[in-house]
PDB file of C-alpha atoms and ligand atoms in Angstrom:
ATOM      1  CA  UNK A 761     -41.421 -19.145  14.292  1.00  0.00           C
ATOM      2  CA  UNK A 762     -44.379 -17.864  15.997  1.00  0.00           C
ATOM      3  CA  UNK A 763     -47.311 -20.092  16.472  1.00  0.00           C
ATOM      4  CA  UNK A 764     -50.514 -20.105  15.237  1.00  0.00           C
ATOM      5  CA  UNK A 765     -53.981 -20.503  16.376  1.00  0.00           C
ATOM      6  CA  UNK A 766     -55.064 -24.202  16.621  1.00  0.00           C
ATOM      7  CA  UNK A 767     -51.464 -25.366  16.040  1.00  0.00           C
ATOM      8  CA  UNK A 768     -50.175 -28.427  18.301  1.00  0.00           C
ATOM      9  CA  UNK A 769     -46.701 -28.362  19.260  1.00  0.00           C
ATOM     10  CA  UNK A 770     -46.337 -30.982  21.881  1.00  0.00           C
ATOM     11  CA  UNK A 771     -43.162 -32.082  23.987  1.00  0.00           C
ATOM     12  CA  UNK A 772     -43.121 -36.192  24.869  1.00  0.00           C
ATOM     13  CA  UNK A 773     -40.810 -36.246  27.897  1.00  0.00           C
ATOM     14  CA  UNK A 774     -40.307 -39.692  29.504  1.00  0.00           C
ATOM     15  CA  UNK A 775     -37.147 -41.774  30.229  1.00  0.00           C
ATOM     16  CA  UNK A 776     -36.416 -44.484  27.512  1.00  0.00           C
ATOM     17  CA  UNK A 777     -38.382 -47.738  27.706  1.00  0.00           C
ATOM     18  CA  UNK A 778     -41.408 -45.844  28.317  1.00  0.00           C
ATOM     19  CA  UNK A 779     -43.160 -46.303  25.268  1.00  0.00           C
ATOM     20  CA  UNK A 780     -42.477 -42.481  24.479  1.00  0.00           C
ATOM     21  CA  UNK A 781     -41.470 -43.400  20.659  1.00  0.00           C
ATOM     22  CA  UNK A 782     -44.341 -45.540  19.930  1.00  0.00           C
ATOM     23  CA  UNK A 783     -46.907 -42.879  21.517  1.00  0.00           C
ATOM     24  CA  UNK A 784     -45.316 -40.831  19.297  1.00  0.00           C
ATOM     25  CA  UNK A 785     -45.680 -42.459  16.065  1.00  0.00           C
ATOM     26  CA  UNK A 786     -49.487 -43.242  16.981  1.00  0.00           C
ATOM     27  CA  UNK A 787     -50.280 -39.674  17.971  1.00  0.00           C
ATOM     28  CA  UNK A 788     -48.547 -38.426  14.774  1.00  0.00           C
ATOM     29  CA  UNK A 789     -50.820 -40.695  12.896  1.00  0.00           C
ATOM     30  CA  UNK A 790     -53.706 -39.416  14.809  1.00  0.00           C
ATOM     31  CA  UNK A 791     -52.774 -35.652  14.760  1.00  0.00           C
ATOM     32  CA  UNK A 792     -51.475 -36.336  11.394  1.00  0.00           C
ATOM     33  CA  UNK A 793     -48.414 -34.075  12.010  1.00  0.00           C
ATOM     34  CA  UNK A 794     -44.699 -35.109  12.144  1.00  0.00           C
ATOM     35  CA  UNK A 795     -43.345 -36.844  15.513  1.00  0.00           C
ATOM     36  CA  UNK A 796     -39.095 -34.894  15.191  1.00  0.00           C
ATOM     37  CA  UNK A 797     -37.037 -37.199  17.316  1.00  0.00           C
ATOM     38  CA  UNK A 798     -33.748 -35.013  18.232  1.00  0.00           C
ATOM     39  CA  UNK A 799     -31.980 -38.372  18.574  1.00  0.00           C
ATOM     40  CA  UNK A 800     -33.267 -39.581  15.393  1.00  0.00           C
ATOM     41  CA  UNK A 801     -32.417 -36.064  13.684  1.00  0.00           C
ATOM     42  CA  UNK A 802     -28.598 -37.048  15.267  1.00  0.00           C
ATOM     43  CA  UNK A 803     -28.375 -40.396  14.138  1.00  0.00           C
ATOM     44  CA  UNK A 804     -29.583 -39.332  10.670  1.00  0.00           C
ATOM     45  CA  UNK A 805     -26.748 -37.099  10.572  1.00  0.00           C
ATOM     46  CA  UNK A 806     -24.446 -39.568  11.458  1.00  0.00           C
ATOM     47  CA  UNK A 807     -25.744 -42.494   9.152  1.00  0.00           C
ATOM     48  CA  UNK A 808     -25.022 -39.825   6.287  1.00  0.00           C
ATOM     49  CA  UNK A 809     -21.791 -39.105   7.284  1.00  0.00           C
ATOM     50  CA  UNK A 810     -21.791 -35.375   7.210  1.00  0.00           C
ATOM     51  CA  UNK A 811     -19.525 -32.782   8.735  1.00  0.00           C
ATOM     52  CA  UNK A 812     -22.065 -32.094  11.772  1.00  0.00           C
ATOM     53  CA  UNK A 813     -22.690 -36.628  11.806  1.00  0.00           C
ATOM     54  CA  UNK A 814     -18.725 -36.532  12.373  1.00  0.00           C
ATOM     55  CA  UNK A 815     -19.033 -33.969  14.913  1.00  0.00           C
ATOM     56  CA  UNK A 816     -21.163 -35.433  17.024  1.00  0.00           C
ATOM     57  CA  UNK A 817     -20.827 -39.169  16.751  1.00  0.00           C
ATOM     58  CA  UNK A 818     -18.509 -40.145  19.861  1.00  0.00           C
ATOM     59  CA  UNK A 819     -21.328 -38.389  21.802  1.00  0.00           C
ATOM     60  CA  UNK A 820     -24.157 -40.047  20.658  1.00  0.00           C
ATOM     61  CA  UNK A 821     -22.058 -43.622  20.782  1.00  0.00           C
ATOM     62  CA  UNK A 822     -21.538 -42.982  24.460  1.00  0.00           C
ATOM     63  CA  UNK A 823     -24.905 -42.125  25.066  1.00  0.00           C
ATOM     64  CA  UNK A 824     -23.345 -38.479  26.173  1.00  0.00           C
ATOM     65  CA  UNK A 825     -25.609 -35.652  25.180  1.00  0.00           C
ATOM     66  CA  UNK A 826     -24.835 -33.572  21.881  1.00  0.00           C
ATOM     67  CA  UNK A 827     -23.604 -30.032  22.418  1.00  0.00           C
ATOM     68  CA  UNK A 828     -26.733 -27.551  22.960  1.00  0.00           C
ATOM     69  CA  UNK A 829     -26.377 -25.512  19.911  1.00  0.00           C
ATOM     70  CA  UNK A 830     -25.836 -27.861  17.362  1.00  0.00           C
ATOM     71  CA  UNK A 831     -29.343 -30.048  18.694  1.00  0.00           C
ATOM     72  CA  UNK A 832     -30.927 -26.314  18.742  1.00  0.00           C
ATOM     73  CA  UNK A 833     -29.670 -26.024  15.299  1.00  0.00           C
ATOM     74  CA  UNK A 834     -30.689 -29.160  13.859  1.00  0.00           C
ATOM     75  CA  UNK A 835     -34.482 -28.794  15.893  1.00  0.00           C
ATOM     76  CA  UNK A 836     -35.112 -25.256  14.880  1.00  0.00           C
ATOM     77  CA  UNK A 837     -34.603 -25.868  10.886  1.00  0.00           C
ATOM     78  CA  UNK A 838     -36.465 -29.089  11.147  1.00  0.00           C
ATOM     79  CA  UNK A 839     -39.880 -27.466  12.731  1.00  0.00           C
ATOM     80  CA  UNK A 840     -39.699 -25.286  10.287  1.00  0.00           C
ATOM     81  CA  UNK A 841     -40.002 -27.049   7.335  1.00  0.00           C
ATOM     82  CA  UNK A 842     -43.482 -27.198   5.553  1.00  0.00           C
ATOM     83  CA  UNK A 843     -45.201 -31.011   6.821  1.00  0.00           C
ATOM     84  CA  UNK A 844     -44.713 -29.013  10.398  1.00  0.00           C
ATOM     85  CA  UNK A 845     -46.792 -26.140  10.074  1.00  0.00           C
ATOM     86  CA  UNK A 846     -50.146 -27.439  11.606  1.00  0.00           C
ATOM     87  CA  UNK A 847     -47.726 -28.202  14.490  1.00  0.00           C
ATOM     88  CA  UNK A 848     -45.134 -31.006  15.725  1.00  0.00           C
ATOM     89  CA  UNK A 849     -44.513 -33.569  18.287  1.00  0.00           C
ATOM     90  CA  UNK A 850     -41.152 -33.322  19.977  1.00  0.00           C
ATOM     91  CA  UNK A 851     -39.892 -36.484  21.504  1.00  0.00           C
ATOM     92  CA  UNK A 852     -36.156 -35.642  22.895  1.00  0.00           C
ATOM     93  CA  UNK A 853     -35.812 -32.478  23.285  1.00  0.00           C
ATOM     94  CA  UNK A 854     -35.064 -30.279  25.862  1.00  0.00           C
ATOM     95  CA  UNK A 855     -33.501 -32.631  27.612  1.00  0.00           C
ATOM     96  CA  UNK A 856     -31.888 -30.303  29.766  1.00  0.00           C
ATOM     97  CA  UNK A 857     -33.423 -26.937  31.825  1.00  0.00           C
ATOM     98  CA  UNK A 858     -30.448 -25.146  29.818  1.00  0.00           C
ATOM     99  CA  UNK A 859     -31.816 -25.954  26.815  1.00  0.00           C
ATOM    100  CA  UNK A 860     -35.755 -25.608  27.815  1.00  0.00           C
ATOM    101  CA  UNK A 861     -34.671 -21.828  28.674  1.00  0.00           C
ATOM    102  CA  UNK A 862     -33.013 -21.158  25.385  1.00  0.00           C
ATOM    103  CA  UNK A 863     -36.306 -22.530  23.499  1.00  0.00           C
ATOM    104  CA  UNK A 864     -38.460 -20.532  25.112  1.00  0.00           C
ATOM    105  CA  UNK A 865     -39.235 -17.910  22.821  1.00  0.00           C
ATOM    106  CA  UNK A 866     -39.099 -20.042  19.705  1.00  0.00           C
ATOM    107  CA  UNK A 867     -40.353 -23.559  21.009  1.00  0.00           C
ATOM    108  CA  UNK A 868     -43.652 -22.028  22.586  1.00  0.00           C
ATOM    109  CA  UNK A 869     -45.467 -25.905  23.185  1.00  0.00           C
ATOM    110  CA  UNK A 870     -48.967 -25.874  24.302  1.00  0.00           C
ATOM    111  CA  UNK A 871     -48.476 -29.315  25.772  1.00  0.00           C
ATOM    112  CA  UNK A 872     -45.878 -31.786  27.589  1.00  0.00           C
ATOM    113  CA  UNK A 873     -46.714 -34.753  27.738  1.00  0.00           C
ATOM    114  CA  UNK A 874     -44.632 -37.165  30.499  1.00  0.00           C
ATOM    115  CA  UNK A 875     -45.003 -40.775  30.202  1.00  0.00           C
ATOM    116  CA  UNK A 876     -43.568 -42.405  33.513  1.00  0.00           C
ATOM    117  CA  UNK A 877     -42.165 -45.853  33.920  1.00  0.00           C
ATOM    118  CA  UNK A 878     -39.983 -47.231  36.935  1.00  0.00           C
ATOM    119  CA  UNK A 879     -36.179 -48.157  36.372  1.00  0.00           C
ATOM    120  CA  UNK A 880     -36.125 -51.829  36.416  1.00  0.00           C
ATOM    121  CA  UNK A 881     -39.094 -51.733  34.354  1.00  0.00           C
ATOM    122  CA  UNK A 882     -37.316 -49.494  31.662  1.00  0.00           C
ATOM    123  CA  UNK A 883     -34.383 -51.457  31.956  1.00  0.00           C
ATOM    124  CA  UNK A 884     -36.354 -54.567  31.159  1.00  0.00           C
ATOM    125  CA  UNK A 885     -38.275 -53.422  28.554  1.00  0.00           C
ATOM    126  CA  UNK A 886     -35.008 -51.450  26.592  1.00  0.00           C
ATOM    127  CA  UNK A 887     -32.406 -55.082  27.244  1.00  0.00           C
ATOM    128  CA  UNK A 888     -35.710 -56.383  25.161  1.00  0.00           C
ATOM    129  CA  UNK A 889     -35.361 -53.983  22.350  1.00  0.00           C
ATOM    130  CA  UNK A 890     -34.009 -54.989  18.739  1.00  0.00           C
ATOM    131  CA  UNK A 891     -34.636 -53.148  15.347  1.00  0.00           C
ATOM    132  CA  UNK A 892     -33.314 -53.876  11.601  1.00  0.00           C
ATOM    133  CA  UNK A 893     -30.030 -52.076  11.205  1.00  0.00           C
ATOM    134  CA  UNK A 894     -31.150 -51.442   7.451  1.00  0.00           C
ATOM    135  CA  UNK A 895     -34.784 -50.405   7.521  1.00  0.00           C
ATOM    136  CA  UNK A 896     -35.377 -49.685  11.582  1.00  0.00           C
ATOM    137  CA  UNK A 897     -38.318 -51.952  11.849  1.00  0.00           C
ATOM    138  CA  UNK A 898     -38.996 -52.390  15.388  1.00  0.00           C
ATOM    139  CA  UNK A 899     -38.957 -55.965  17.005  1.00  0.00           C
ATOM    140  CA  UNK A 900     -37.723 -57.804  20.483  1.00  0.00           C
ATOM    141  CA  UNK A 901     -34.724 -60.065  21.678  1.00  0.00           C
ATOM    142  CA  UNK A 902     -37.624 -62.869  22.187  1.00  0.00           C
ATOM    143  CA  UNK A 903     -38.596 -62.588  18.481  1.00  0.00           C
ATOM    144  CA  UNK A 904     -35.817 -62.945  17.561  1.00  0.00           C
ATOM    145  CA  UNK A 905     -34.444 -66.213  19.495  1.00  0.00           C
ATOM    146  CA  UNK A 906     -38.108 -67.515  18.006  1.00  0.00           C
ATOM    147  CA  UNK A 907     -37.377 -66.428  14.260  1.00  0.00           C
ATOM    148  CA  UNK A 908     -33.792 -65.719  14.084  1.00  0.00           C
ATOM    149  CA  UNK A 909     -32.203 -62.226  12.962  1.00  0.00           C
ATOM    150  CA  UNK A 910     -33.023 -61.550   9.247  1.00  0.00           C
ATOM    151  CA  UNK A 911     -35.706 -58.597   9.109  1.00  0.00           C
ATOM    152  CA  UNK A 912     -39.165 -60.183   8.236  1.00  0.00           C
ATOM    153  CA  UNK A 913     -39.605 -56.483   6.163  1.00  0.00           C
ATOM    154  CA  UNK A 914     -36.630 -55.776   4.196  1.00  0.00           C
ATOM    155  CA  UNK A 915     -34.426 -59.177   4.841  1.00  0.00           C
ATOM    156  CA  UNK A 916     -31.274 -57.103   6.917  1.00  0.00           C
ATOM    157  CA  UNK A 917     -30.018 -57.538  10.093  1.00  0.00           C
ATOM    158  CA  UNK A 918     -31.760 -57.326  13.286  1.00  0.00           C
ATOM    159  CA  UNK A 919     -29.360 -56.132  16.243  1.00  0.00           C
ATOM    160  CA  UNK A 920     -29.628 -54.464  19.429  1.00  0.00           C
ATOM    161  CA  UNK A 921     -28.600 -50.611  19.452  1.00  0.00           C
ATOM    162  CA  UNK A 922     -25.213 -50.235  21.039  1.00  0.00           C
ATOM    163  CA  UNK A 923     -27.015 -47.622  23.210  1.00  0.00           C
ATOM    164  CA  UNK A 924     -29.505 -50.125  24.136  1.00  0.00           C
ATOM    165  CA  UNK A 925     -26.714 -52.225  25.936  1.00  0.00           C
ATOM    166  CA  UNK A 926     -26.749 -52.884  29.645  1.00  0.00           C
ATOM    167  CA  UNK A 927     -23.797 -50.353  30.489  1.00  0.00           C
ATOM    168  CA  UNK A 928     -25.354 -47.565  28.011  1.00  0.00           C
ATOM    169  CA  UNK A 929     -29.114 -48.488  29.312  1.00  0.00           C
ATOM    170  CA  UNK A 930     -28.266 -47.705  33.288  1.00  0.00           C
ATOM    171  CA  UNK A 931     -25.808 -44.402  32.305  1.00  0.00           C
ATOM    172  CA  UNK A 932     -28.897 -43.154  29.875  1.00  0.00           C
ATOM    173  CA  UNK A 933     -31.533 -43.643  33.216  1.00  0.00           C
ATOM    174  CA  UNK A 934     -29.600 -41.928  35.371  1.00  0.00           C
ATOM    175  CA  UNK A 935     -28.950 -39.152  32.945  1.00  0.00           C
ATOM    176  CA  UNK A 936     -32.327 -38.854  32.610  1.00  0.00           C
ATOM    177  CA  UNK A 937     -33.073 -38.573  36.367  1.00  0.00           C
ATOM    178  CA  UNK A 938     -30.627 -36.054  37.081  1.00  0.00           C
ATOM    179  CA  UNK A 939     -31.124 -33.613  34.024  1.00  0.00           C
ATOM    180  CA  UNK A 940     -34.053 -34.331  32.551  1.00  0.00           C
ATOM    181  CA  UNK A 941     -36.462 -34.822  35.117  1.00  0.00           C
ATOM    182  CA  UNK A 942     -36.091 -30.986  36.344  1.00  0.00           C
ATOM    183  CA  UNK A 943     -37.246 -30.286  33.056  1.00  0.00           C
ATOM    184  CA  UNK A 944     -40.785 -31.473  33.963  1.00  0.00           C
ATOM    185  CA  UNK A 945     -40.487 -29.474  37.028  1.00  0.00           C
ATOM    186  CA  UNK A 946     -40.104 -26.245  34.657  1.00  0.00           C
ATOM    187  CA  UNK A 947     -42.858 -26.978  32.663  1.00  0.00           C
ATOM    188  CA  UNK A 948     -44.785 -27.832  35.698  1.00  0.00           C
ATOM    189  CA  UNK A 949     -44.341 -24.109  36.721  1.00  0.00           C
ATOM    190  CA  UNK A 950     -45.521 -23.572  33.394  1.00  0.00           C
ATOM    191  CA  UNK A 951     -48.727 -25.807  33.795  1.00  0.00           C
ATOM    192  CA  UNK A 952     -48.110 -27.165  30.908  1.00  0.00           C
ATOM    193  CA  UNK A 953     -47.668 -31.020  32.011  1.00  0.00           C
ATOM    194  CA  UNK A 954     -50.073 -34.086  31.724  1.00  0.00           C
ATOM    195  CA  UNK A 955     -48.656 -37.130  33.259  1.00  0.00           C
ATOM    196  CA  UNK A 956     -49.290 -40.576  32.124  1.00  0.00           C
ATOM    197  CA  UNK A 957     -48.556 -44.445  33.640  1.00  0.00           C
ATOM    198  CA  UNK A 958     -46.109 -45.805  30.962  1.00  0.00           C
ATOM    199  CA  UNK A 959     -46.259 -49.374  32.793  1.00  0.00           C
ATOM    200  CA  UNK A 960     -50.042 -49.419  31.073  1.00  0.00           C
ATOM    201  CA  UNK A 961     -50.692 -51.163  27.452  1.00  0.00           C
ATOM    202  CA  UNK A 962     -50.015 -49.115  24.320  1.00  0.00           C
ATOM    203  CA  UNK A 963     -53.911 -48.491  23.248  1.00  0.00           C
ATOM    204  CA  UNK A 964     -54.654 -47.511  27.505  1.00  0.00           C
ATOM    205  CA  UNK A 965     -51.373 -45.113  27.377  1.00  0.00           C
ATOM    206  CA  UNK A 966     -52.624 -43.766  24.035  1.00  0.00           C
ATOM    207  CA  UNK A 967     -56.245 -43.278  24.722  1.00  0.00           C
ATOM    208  CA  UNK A 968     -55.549 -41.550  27.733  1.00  0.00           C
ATOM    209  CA  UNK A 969     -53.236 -39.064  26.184  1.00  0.00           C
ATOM    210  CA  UNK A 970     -55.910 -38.540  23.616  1.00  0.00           C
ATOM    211  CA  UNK A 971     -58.119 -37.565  25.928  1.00  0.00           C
ATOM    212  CA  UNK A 972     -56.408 -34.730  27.080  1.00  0.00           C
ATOM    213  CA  UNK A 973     -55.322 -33.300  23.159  1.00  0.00           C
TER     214      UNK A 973
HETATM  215  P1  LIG B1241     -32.482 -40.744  21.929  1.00  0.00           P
HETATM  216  O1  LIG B1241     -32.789 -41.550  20.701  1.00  0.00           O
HETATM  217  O2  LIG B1241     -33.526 -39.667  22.226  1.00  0.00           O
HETATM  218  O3  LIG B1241     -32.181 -41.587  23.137  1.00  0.00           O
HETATM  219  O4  LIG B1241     -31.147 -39.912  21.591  1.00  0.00           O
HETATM  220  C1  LIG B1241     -29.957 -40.562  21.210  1.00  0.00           C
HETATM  221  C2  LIG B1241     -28.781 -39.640  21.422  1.00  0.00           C
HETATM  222  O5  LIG B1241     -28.913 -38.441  20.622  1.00  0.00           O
HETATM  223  C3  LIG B1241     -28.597 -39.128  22.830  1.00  0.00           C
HETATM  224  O6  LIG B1241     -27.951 -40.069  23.677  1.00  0.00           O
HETATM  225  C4  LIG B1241     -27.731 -37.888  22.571  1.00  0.00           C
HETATM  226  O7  LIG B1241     -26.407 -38.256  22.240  1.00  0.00           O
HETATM  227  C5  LIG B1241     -28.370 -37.310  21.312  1.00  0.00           C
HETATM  228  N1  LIG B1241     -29.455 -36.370  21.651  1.00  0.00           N
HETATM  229  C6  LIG B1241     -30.779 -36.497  21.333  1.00  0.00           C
HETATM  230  N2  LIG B1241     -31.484 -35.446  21.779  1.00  0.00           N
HETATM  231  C7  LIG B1241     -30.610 -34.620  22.395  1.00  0.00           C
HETATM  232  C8  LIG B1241     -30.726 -33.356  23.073  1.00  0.00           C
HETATM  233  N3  LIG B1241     -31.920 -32.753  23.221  1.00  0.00           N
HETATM  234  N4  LIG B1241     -29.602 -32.803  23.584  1.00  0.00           N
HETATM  235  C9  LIG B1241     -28.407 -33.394  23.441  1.00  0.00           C
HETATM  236  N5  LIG B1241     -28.212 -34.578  22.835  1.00  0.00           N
HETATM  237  C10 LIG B1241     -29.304 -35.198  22.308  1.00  0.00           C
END
């Protein structure tokens, strides 16, 4: 897919906890063109229980990352397809310099945008996270000790995501560090990074990355 003039195809890089997700949504609102999340794309997969879900769900249960060429698979298709084609906002992908080579004559971003956040604060803000195991609405541990676990949107079940326990949390930071982080440094050669203090509030993070789009 080659790009065209005026298209956005940004890249949110940033380790989890970092408000990377929400940025995402708001900026797709904004932009008003699709945030793909590779791990949502996965998870999808899996919920629907199709050949490629079974394929890949003891790696995305153990917080392990998904063979390259099925996540360049899934990715490639999904950018094509026609709500994409005034451009995209990739949050997950590449994760890896491996697979940040392979995109490069099909990803093409014009932007990377890292949103940085220290460990304990990531670790803090992800043992926080809950979200409705039916619907996916987004809420926190403290809400729910306040208003117990039944959604306030669609009435299901609030729980924490089994990648979002303590074990899973530390194994996923330290991933991050030591194969995702040289990803930034490859883009950086690139000069196509804009960094951005994740420990800020939503609107400051967001207004700030507007800024720069
Ligand atoms: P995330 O929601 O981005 O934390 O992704 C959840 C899971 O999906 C990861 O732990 C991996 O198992 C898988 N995944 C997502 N993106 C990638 C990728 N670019 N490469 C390999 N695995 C991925």
């Amino acid at each position: 897919m080659t790009p065209h003039e005026g298209q956005k195809r940004l890249i949110l890089i940033g380790p989890q906890g970092s408000g990377k997700g929400t940025q995402g949504e708001l900026l797709s609102v904004y932009l008003q063109i699709p945030t793909i999340s590779t791990g949502h794309l996965c998870r999808t997969e899996i919920e629907h229980g199709t050949e490629l879900g079974k394929s890949i769900e003891q790696y995305v249960r153990a917080g392990e990352l998904v063979p390259d060429e099925i996540v360049i698979q899934m990715l490639k298709k999904r950018i094509t397809e026609f709500d994409a084609q005034d451009g995209f906002i990739i949050d997950g992908f590449p994760r890896t310099v491996a697979q940040a080579e392979e995109a490069e004559s099909w990803l093409r971003p014009t932007k990377v945008i890292v949103i940085e956040i220290d460990d304990a604060q990531a670790v803090e803000r992800m043992s926080q996270r809950r979200a409705c195991s039916q619907c996916r609405y987004k809420t926190t541990a403290d809400f729910v000790a306040k208003h117990g676990d039944e959604c306030p949107r669609c009435s299901g079940k609030i729980v924490q995501r089994e990648d979002d326990l303590p074990e899973a949390i530390q194994h996923r930071l330290n991933t991050y560090h030591q194969i995702t982080q040289p990803v930034v440094s490859y883009y950086e050669a690139h000069g196509l990074i804009e960094r951005f203090d994740g420990a800020q509030t939503i609107p400051k993070v967001f207004m700030e990355i507007a800024h720069v789009l």
